[in-house]
XYZ file of C-alpha atoms in Angstrom:
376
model
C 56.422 108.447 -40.394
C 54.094 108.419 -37.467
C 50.411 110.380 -36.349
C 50.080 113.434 -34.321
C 49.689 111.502 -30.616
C 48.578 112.996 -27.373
C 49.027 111.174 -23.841
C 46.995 111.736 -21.203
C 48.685 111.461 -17.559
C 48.469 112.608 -14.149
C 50.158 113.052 -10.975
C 48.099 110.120 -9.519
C 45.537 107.584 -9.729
C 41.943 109.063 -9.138
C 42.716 112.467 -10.672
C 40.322 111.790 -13.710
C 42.360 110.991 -16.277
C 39.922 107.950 -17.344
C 37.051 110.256 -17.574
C 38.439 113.253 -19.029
C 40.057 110.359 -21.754
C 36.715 109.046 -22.757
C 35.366 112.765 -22.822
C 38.039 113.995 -25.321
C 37.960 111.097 -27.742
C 33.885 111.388 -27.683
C 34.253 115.475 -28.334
C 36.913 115.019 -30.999
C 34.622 112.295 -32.699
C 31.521 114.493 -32.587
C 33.875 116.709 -34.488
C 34.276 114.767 -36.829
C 38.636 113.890 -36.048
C 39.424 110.379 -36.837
C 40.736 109.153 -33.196
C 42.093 106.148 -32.168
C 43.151 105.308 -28.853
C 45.210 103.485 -26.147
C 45.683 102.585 -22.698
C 49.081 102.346 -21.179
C 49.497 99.364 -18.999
C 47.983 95.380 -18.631
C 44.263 96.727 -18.707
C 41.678 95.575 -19.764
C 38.525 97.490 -18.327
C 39.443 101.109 -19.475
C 39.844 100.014 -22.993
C 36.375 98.453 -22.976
C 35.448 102.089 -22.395
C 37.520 103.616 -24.790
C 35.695 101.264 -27.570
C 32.155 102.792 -26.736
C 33.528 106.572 -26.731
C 35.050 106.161 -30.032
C 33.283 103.390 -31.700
C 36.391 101.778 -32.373
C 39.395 98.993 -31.136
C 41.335 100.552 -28.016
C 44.837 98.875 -27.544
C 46.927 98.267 -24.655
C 50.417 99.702 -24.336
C 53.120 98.493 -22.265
C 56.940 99.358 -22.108
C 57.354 96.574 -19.234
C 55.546 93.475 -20.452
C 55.397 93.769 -24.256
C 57.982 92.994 -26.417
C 59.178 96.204 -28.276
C 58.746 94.855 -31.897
C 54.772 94.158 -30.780
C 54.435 97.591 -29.037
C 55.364 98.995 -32.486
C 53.220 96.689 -34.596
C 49.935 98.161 -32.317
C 51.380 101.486 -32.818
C 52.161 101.404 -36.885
C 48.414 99.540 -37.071
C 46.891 102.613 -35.710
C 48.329 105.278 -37.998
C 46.286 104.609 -41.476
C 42.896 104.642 -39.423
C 42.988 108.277 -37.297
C 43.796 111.824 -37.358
C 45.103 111.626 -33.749
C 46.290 109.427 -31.342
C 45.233 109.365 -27.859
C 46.853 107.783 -25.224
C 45.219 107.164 -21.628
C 48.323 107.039 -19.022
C 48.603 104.689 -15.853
C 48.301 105.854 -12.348
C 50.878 108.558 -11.548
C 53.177 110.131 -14.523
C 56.120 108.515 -13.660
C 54.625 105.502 -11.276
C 55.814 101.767 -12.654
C 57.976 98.391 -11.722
C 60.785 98.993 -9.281
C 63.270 97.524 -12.219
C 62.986 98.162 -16.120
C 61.266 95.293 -17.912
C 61.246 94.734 -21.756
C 61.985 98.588 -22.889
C 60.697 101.001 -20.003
C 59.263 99.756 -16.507
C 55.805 100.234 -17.436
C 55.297 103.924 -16.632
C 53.512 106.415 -18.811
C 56.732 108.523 -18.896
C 58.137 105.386 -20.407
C 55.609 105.212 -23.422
C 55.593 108.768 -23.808
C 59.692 109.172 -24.380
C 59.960 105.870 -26.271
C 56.972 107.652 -28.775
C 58.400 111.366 -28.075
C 54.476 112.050 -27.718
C 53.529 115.222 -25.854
C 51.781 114.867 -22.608
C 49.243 116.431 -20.880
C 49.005 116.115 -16.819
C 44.914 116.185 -15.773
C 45.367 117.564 -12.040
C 42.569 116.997 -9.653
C 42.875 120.768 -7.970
C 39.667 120.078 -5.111
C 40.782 121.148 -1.805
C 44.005 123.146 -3.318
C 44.830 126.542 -5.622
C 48.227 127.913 -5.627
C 49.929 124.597 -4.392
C 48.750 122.938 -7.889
C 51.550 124.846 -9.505
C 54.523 123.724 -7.669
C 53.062 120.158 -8.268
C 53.304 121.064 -11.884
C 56.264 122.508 -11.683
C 57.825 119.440 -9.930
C 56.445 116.982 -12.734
C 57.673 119.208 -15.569
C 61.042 119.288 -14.417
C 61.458 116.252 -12.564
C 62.251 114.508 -16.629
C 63.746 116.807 -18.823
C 63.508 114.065 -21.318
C 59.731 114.658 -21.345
C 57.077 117.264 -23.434
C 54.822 118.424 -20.745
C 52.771 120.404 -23.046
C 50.417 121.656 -20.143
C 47.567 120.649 -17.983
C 43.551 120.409 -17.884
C 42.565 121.291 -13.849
C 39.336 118.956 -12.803
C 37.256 119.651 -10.132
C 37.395 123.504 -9.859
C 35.261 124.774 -7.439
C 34.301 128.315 -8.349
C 35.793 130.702 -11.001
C 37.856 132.375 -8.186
C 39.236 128.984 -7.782
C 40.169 129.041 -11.259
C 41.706 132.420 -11.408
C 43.606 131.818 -8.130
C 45.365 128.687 -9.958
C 45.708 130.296 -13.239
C 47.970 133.013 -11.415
C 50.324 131.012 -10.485
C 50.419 128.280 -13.300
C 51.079 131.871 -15.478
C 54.338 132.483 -13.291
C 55.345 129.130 -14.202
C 54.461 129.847 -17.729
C 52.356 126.466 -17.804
C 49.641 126.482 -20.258
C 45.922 125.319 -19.156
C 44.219 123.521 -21.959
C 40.950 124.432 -19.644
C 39.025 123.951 -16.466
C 36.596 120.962 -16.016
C 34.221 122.490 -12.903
C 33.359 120.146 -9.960
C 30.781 118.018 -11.140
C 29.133 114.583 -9.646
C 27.382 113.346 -13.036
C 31.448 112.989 -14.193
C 32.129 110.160 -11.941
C 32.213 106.712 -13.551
C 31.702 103.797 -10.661
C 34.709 101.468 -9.507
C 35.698 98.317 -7.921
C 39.075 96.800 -6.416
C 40.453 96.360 -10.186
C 39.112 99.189 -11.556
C 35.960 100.579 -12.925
C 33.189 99.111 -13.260
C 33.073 97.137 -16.607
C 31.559 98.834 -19.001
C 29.010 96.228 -20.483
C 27.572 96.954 -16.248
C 26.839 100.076 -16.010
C 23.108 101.389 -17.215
C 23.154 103.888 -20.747
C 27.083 104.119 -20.320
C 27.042 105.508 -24.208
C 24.684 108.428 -22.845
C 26.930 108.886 -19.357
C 30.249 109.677 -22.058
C 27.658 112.012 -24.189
C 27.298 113.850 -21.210
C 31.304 114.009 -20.361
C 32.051 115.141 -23.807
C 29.305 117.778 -23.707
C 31.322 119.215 -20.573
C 34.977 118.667 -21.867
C 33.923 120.427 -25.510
C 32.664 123.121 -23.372
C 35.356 123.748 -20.970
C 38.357 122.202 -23.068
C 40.335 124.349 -25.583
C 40.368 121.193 -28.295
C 42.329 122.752 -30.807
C 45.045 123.886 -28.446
C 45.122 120.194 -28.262
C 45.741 118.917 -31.976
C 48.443 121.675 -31.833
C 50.617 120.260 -29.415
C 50.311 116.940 -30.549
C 53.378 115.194 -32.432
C 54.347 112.762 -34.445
C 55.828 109.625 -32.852
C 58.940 108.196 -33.871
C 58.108 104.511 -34.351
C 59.154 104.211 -38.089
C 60.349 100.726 -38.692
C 57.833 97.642 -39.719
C 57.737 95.589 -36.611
C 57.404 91.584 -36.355
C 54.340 89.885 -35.454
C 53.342 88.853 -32.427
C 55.519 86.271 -30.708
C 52.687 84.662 -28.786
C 51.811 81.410 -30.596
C 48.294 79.690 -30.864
C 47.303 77.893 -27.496
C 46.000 75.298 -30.279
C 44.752 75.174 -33.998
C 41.487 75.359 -32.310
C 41.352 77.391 -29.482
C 37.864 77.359 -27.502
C 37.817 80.804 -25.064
C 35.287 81.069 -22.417
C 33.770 84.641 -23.117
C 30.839 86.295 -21.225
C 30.575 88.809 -18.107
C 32.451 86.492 -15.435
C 35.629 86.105 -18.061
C 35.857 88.916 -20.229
C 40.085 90.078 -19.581
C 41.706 89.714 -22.946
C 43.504 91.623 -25.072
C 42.303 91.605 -28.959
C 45.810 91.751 -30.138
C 46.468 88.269 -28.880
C 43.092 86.782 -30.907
C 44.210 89.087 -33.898
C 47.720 87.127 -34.151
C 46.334 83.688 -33.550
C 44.002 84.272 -36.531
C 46.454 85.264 -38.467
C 48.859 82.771 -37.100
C 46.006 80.277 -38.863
C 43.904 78.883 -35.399
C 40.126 78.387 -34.966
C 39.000 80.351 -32.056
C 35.034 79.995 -30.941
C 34.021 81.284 -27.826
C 31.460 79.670 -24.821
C 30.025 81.243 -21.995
C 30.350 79.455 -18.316
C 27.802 81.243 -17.073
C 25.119 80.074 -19.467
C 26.320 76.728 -18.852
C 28.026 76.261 -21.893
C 30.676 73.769 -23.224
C 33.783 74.290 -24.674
C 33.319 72.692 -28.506
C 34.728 69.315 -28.228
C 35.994 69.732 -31.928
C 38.294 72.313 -30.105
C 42.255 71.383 -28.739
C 42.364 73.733 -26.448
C 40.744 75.583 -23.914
C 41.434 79.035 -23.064
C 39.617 80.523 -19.404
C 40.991 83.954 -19.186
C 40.620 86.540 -16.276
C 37.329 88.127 -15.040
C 35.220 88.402 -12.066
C 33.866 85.033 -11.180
C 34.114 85.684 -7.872
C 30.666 87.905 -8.379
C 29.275 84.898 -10.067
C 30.256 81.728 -7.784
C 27.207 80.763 -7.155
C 25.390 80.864 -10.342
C 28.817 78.803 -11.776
C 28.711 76.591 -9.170
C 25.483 75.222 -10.248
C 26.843 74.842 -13.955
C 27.216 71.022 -13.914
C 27.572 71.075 -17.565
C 30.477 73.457 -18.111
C 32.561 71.585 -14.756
C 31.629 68.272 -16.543
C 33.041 69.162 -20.025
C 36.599 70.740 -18.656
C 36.871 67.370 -16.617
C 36.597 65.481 -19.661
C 38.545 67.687 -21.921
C 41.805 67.289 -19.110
C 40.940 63.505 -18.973
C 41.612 63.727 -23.027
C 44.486 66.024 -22.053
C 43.443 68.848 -23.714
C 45.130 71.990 -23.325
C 43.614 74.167 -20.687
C 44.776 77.387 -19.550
C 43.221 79.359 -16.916
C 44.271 83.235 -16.177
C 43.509 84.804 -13.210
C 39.636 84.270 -12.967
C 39.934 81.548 -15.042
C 42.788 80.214 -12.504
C 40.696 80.142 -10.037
C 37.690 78.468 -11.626
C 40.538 75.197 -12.227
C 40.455 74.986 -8.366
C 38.521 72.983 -5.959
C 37.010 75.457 -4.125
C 35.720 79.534 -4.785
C 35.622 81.513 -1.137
C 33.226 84.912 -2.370
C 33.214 87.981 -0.268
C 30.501 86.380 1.614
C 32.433 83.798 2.906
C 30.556 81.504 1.374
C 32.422 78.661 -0.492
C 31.445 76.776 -3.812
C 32.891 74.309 -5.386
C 34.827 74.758 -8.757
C 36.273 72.287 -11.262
C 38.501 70.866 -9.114
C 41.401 70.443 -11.564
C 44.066 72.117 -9.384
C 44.416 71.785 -5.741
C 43.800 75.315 -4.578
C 40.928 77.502 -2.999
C 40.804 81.015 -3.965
C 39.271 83.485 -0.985
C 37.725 86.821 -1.394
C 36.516 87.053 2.189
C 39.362 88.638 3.353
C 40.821 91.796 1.314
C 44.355 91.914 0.386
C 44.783 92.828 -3.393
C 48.415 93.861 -4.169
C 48.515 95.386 -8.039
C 51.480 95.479 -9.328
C 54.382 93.202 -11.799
C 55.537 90.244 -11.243
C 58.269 88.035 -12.559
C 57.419 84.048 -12.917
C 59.742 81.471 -13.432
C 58.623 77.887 -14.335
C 60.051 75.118 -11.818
């Protein structure tokens, strides 16, 4: 059993995967193909972006962190909804942790052999021609294990730029699924996570129109269905291991804590909690009805200020550890626990003051990668 499933990859970060992902599941909707979609890796920006191109749940795929019977559980959930699967990759093809985690170490190769899916490498070819086939070349052989079913070449200068490529791809006998030309209006804006979140940016719906206007038009689409296969996750998988934070769970949601995934929410509904949601930066409260509190990850750090004034929110998560709630804070919502808030500024303001830390953001030094915890 399985869904014809495409993934998406590259050779490295920056190539335009992202973009040329949005523009395909946009064009292939505007077809009138059923798509539904995923994003390899602990993400949760790109998704938000893969929602508005296909008007539909995006989930997150990872061979390192997830347990394998909940990658399969995303994976079967997906099948009755879409003609095709497609699959947004992480950073370089083959990129991921230095040892193997729960199945795979994270890498896109990993997802794509553990789902036998066929992939297609998006190679950024400004400021090269000929060379871009012995990087092909390279990736194609480099796993034998994996179905490079061919590339899509972004940023092509000129049609002799084009040509020049296409000559020696042809000696390789590596199959172009098309040429997306050099183009400014493609770019999507980014920060040190990421992109910019997609709720930020000005008619983002109209930006993707525009991308799948230009990957219909340069794209061979149906070469694409044709290559796609089936994946081999057949069995029914378990639920969700995570259990509820509480029976009621109260989750700070709004644009300074926004990083979570929905799979987690879906299996704590169905695991029988209460979840309402509050936003921080309207200087909301947590609903005391609720026994615990969930602060998840974000960008307060752009919003310091404005939360620093928000006596009522700091108030109610003093009271709610003085009643010794549960409270957990991820990331963004780590740092909001602490005493202090350093922005890029410099300028410090104060935070709940439930943990003894100070978080800075004056001084760059963001190392992405994962990491192994153990509880002392």
């Amino acid at each position: 059993m399985g869904h014809p499933s495409v993934i998406i990859a590259a050779p490295s970060s920056g190539s335009g995967k992202t973009t040329v992902t949005l523009g395909l599941i946009r064009a292939f909707c505007d077809r009138g193909v059923n798509i539904s979609s995923a994003k390899i890796g602990p993400d949760y920006i790109d998704p938000r972006f893969h929602e508005i191109a296909g008007n539909r749940r995006c989930i997150n795929l990872d061979s390192w962190s997830m347990r394998e019977h909940l990658f399969e559980k995303l994976v079967l959930e997906c099948e009755p909804r879409s003609d095709l699967f497609i699959i947004e990759g992480v950073m370089g093809l083959f990129d991921g942790a230095a040892e193997r985690g729960a199945f795979g170490n994270g890498s896109t190769a990993s997802v794509a052999k553990k789902l036998q899916a066929s992939v297609i490498l998006v190679v950024d070819a400004k400021s090269q021609a000929q060379s871009v086939a012995a990087l092909v070349k390279g990736f194609r052989d480099h796993d034998p294990g994996l179905h490079l079913a061919g590339i899509i070449l972004n940023r092509v200068g000129s049609d002799r730029h084009a040509q020049l490529i296409k000559e020696a791809l042809d000696k390789e006998n590596i199959f172009i699924f098309g040429f997306i030309p050099q183009c400014k209006k493609l770019e999507l804006a980014s920060r040190y996570l990421g992109l910019v979140q997609a709720h930020e940016l000005k008619d983002i719906d109209k930006h993707i129109d525009g991308i799948a206007k230009i990957i219909d038009d340069h794209i061979d689409l149906n070469a694409i269905r044709k290559v796609a296969t089936s994946h081999t996750v057949t069995r029914q998988a378990l639920s969700s291991g995570i259990k509820p934070f509480g029976q009621h769970i109260s989750i700070a949601n709004d644009a300074a804590f926004s990083f979570i995934y929905p799979h987690i929410l879906e299996s704590w509904r169905e695991s029988g909690a209460e979840i309402t949601t509050f936003s921080p930066l309207e200087d909301e409260t947590p609903d005391p009805n609720s026994d615990a509190v969930y602060l998840p990850g974000g960008y307060p750090e752009l919003y310091a200020e404005q939360l620093a004034h928000n006596i009522n929110f700091f108030n109610s998560l003093r009271i709610a550890a003085g009643q010794n709630k549960f409270i957990f804070g991820e990331c963004g919502g780590y740092m909001v626990l602490g005493d202090y808030l350093i922005d890029q500024s410099g300028t410090q303001h104060e935070m709940a003051g439930l943990l003894p830390l100070t978080t800075s953001f004056e001084n760059k030094k963001l190392s992405l990668g994962y990491r192994t915890a153990t509880t002392v």
